[in-house]
Short mmCIF file of C-alpha atoms in Angstrom, two decimals:
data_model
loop_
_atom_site.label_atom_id
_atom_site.label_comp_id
_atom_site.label_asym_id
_atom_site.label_seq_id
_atom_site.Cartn_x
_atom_site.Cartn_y
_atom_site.Cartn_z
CA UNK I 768 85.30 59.78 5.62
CA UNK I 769 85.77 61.47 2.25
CA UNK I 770 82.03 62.74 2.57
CA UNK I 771 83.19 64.23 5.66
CA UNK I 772 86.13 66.01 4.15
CA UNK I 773 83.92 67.01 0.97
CA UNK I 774 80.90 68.24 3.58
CA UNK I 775 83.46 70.93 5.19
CA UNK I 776 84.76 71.95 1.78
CA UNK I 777 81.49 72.94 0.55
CA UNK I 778 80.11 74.55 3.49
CA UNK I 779 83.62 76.41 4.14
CA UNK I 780 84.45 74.47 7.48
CA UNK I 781 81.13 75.30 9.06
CA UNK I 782 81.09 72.40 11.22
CA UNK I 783 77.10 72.41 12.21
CA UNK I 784 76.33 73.44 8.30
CA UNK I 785 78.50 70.11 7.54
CA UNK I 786 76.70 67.99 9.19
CA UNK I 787 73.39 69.64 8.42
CA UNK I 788 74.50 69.43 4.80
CA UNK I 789 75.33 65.65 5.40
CA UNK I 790 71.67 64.46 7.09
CA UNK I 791 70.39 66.23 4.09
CA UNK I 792 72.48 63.67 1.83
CA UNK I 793 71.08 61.21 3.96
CA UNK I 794 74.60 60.27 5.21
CA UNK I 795 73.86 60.75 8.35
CA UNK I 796 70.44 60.88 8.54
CA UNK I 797 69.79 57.30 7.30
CA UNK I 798 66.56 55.53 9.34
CA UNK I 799 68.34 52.45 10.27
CA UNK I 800 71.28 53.76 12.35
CA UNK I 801 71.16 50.92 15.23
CA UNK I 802 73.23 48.23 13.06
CA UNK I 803 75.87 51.16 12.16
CA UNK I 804 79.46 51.69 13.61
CA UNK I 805 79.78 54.30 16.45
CA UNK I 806 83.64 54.19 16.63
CA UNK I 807 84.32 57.97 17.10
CA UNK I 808 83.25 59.74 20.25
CA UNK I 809 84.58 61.32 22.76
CA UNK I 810 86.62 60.02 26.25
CA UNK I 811 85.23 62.66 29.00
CA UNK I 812 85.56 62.74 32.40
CA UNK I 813 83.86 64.27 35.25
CA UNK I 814 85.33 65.14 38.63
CA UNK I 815 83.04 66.27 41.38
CA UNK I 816 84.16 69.74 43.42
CA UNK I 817 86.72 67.91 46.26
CA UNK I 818 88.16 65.78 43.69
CA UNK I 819 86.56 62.74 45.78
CA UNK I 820 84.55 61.35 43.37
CA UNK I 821 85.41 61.15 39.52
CA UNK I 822 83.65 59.65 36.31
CA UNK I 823 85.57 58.87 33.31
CA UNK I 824 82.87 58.07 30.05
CA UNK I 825 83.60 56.97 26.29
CA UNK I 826 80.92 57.86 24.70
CA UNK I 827 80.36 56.75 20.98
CA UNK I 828 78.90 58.36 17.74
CA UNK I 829 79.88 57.95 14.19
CA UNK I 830 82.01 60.42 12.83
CA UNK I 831 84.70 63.24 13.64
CA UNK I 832 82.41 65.91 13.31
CA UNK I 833 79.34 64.99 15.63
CA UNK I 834 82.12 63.74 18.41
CA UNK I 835 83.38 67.64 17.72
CA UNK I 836 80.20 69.45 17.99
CA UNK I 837 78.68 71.18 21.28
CA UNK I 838 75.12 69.14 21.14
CA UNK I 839 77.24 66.03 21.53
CA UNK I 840 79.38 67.17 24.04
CA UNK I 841 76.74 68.90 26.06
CA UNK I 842 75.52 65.27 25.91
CA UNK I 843 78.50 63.56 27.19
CA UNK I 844 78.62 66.02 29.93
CA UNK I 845 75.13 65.55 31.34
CA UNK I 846 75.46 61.88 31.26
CA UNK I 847 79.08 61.86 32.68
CA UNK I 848 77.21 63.77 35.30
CA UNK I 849 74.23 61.74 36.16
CA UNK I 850 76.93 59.00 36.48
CA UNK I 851 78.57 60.78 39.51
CA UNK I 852 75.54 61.44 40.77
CA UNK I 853 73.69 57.68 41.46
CA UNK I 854 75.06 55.58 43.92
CA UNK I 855 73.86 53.00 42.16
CA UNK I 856 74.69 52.62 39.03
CA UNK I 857 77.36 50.78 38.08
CA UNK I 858 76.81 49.58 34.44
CA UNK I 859 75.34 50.90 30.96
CA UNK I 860 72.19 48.42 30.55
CA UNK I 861 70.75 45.92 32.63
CA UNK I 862 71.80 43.55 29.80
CA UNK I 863 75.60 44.43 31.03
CA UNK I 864 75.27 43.08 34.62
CA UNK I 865 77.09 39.87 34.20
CA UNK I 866 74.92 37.02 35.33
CA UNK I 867 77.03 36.26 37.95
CA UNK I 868 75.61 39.55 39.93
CA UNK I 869 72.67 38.67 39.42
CA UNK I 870 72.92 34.98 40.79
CA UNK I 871 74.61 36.34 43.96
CA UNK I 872 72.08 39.03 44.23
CA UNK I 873 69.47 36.32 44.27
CA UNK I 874 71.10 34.12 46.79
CA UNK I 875 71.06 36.99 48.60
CA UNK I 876 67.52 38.01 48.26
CA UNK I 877 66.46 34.24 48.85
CA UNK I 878 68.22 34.55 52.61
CA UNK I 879 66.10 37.16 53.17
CA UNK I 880 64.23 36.89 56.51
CA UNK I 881 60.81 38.54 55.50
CA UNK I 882 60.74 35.22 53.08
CA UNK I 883 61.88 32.67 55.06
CA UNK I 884 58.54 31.40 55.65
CA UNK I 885 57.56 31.38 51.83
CA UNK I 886 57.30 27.99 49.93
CA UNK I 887 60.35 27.84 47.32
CA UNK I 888 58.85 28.77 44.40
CA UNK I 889 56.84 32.20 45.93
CA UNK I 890 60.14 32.61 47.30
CA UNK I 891 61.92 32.68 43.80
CA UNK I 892 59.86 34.62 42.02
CA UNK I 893 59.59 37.47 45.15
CA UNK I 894 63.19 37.21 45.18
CA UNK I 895 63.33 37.68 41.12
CA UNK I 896 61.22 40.48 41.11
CA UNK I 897 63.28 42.40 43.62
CA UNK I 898 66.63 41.53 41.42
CA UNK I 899 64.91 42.52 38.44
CA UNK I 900 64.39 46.19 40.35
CA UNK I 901 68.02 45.99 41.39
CA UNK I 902 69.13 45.60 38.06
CA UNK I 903 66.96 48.34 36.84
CA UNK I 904 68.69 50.39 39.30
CA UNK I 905 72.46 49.61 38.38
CA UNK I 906 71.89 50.29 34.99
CA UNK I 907 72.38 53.73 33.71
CA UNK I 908 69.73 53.89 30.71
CA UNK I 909 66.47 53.30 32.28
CA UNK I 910 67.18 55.92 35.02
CA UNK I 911 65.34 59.48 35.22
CA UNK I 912 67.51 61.73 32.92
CA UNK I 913 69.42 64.22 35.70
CA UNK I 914 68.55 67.10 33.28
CA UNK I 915 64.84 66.38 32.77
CA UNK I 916 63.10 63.97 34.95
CA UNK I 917 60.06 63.14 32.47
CA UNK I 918 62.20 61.13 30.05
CA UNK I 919 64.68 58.72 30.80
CA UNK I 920 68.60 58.31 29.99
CA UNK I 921 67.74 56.25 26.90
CA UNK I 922 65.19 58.48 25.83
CA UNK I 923 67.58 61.82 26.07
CA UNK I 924 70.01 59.57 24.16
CA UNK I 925 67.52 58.91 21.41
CA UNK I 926 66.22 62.05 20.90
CA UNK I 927 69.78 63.41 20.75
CA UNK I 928 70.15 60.49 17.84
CA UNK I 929 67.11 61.91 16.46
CA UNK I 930 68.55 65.64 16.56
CA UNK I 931 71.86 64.95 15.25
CA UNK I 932 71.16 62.40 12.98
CA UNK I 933 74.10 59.82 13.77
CA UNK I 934 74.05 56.66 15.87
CA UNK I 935 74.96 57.14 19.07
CA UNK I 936 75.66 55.01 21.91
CA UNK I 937 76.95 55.38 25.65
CA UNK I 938 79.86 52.60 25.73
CA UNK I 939 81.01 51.95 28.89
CA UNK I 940 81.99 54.19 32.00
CA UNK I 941 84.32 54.02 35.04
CA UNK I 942 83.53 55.67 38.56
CA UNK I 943 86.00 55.79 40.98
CA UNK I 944 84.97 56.74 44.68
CA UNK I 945 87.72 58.29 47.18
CA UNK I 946 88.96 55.22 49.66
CA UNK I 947 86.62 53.11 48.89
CA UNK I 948 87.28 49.68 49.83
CA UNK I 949 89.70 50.71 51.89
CA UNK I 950 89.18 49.69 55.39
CA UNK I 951 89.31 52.69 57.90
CA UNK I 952 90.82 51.00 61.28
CA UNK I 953 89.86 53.74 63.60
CA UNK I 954 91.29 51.98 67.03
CA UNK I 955 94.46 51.22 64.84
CA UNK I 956 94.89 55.09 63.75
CA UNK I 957 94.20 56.14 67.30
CA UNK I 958 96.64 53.93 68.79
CA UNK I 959 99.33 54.83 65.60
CA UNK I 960 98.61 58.88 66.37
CA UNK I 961 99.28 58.08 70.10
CA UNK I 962 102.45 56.07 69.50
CA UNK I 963 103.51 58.58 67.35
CA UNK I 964 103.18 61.89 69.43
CA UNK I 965 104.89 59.70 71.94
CA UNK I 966 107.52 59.73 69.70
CA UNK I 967 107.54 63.00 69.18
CA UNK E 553 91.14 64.06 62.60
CA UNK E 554 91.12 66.25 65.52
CA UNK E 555 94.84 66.92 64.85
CA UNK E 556 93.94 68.54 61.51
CA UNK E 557 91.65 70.41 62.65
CA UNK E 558 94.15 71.63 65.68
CA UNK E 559 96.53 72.42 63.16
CA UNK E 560 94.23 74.68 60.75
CA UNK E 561 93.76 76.83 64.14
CA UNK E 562 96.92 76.93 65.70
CA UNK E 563 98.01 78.25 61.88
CA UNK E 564 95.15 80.61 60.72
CA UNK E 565 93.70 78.36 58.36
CA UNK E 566 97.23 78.52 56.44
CA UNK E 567 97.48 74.97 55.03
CA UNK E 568 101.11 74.99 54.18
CA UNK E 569 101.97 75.73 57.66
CA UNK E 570 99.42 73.19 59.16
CA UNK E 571 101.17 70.68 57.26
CA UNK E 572 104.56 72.00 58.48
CA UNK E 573 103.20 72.43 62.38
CA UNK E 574 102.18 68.58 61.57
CA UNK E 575 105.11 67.67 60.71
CA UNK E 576 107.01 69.29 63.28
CA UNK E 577 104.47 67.44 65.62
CA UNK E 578 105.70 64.29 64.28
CA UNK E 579 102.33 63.00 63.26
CA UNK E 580 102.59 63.44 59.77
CA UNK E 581 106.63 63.19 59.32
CA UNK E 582 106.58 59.80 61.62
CA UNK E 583 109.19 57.21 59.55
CA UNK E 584 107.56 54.22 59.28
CA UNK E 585 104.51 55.23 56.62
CA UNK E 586 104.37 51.87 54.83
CA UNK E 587 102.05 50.67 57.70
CA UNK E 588 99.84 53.64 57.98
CA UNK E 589 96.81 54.34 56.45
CA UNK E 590 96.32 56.43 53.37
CA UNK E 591 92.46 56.65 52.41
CA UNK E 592 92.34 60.75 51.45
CA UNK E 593 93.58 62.32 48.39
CA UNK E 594 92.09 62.58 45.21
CA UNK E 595 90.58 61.12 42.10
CA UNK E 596 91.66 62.92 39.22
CA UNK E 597 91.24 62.50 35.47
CA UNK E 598 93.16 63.60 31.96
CA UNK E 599 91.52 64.17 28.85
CA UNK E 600 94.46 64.14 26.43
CA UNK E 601 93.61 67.29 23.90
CA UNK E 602 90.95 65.49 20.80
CA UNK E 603 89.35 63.77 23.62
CA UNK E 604 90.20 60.16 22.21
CA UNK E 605 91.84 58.92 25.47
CA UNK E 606 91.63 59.11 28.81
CA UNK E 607 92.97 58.59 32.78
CA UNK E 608 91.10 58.49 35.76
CA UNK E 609 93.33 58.10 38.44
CA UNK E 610 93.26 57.94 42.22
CA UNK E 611 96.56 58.77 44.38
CA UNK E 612 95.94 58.52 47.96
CA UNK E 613 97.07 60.30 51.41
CA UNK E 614 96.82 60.47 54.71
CA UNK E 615 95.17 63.78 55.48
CA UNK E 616 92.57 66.38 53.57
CA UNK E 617 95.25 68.51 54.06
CA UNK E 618 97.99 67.18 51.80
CA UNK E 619 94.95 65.87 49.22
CA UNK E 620 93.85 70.08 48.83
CA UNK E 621 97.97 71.07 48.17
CA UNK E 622 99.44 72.07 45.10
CA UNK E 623 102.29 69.75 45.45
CA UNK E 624 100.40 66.72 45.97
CA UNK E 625 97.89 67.59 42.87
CA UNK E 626 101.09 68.33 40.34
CA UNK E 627 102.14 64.75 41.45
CA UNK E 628 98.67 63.40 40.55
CA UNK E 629 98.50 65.50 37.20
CA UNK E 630 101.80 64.39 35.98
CA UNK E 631 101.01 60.20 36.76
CA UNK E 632 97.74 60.48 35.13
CA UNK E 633 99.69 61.73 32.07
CA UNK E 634 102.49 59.55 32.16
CA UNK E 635 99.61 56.79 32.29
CA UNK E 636 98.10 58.23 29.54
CA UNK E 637 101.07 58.94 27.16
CA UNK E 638 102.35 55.12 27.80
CA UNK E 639 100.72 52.62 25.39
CA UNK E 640 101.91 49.51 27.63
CA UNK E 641 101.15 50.24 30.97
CA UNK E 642 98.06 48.87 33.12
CA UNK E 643 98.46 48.20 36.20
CA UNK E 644 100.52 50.15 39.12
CA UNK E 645 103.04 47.58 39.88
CA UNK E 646 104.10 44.55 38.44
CA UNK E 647 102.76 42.60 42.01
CA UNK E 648 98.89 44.00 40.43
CA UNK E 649 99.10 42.06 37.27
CA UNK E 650 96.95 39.07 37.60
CA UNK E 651 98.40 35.32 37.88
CA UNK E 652 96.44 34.79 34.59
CA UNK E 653 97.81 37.68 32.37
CA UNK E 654 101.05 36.11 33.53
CA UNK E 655 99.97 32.41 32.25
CA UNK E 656 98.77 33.40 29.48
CA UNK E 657 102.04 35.45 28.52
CA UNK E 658 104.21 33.16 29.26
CA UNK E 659 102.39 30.43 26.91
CA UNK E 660 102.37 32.90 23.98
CA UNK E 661 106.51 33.38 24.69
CA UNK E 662 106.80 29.60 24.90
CA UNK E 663 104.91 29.20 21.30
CA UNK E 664 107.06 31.35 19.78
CA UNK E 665 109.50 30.35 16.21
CA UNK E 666 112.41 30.92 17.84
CA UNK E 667 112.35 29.34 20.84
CA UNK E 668 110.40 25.93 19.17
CA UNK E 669 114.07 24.32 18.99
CA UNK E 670 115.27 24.54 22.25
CA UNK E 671 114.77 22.36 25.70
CA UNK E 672 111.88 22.41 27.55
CA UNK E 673 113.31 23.71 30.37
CA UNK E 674 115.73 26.69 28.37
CA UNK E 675 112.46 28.00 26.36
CA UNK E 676 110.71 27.94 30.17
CA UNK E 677 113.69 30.16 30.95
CA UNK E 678 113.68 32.70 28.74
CA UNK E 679 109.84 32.76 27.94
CA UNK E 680 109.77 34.04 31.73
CA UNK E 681 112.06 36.25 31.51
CA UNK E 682 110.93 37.61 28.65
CA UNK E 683 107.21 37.89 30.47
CA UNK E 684 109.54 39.48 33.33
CA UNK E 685 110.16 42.41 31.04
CA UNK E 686 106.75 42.95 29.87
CA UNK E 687 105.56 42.85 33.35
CA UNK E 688 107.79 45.64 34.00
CA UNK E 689 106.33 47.65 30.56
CA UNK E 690 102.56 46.98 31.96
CA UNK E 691 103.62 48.70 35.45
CA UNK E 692 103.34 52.13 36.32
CA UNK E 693 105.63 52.26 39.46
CA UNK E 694 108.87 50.86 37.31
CA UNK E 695 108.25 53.24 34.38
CA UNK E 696 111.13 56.24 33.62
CA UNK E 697 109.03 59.31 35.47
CA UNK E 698 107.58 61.83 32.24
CA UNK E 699 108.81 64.99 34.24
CA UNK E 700 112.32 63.47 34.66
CA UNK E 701 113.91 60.44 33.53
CA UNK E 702 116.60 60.52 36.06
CA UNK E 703 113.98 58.49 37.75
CA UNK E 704 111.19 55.86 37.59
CA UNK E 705 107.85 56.92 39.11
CA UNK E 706 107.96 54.74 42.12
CA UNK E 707 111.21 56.62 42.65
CA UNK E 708 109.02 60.16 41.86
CA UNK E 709 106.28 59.22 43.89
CA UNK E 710 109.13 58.45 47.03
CA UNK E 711 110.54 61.63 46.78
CA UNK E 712 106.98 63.32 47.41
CA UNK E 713 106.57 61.00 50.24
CA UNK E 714 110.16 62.68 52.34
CA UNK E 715 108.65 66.06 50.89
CA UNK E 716 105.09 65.92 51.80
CA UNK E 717 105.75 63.72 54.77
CA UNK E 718 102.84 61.31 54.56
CA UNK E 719 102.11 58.07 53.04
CA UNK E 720 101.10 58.52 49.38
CA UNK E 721 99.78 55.71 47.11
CA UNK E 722 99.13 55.58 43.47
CA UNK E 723 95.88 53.31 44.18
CA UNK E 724 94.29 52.83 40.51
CA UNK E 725 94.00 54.18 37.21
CA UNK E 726 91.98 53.48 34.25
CA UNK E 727 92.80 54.05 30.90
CA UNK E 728 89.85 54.92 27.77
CA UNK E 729 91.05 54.89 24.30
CA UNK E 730 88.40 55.91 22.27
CA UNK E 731 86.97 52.92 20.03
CA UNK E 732 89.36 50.51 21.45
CA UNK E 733 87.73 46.91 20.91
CA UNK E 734 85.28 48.11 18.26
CA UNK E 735 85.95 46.41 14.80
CA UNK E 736 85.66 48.17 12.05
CA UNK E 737 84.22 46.76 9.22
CA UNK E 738 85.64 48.90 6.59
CA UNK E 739 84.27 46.85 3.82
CA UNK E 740 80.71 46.73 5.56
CA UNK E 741 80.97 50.58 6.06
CA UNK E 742 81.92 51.20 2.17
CA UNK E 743 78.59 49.02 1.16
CA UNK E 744 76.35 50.65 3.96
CA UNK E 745 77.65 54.10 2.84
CA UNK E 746 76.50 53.48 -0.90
CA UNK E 747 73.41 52.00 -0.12
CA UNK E 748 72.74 55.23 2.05
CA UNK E 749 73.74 57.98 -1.13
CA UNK E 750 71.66 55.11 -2.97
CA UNK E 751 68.49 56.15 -0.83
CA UNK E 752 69.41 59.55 -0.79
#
């Protein structure tokens, strides 16, 4: 953290000249960045127009000044984004779903009619595959990047590593969905509006 | 639904007086709320200023209506701060903390020094009351209200209710402190530091 402290002093708090002057020190810019600690970041949230659907993202990189800087937060923003945007995703990396979802997923897949015929094994591996696709689709990194479709969300992250020089990595996320799970009883309501402009 | 929309048109699109025409109506100002259905409002979010925590909260009502007004919103604004600015709380109401959290507080109260000399069934005692009073730090609902400590937030939150005249329901929150979880290796980080100026 002193380097970060003694970067600002001698580029006179020019935050982008700070951290340019850092990757140049080879700070930030070292090659192996995967086994180093991403513990500052940001918190953002997104919150679609109609405040029905919302996104809240911690997003990780590994010092003060990147979390600070508009490349990282433009970032954050796309991402937070793309979040709010699939209806399917649900966690960072396939390697997140807990194997529980996945075992109920297969069960699932393995009741199937269109394989009910199948012998066991063919049945397995059919229903494998199509977890394995699932999966692919829950996680957030292998999906087409919102902001440019020929690279994926791990990709955008990488070359965004590559641009600013600093390990970064997309920790977790929350997405939150207006009444959902919350069972609309429509002959209930009907009845309750009825009652009540009896009352009335 | 068709109420709402009745509303808007007997009132010229004016929502504050559709709300009041609804209430006059008795639909929306009917007494017994508990039972009814709340599955509008909003999902809303605070980013406290540095962007190392944050809420994402959703607060529930009964009609689009009350979820678009500005006295519903301050409501949701000043919970998802009050969640934010408490370090203890987690769950809405004590009843939402699960059996487990409870179990395992309890054992860490009975392990404690200064209750190691006393009967079984005294320690028992006062371990659960003790978890009693945590329970009550972890919930939301029970907390003094930020904007007024005359009053808890459940308290707050019943207030809005007579005012607004519908059902409202602080549903979930979560809460993102940046980093939380993520060790940090201080020692590692000096070594990897020098061994980076080292290449340099």
């Amino acid at each position: 953290m002193m380097d970060c402290k003694k970067a600002l002093a001698e580029n006179g708090g020019d935050m982008d000249a700070s951290i340019e002057w850092l990757r140049k020190k080879g700070l930030a810019g070292a090659d192996k960045k995967a086994g180093r600690l991403a513990a500052e970041g940001v918190v953002a949230s997104y919150i679609h127009p109609g405040s029905r659907l919302g996104v809240l993202l911690e997003v990780n990189c590994e010092t003060d000044f990147v979390a600070a800087s508009d490349k990282f937060n433009a970032l954050v923003q796309s991402i937070a984004m793309q979040v709010a945007a699939s209806p399917t995703v649900a966690y960072v990396s396939a390697e997140d779903i807990p194997a529980e979802v996945y075992a109920r997923e297969k069960e699932i897949e393995m009741g199937r009619e269109d394989l009910k015929d199948k012998p066991d094994a063919i049945r397995a591996k059919i229903a494998e595959g199509r977890v394995a696709k699932l999966a692919q689709e829950m996680a957030l990194l292998p999906q087409p990047y919102l902001m440019d479709g020929s690279k994926t969300v791990e990709q955008a992250v990488k070359e965004a590593v590559a641009a600013i020089g600093e390990k970064i990595s997309v920790r977790r996320f929350v997405k939150f969905q207006l009444g959902e799970g919350i069972e609309k009883k429509v002959s209930n309501l009907a009845a309750e509006v009825a009652a009540a402009t009896g009352k009335a």
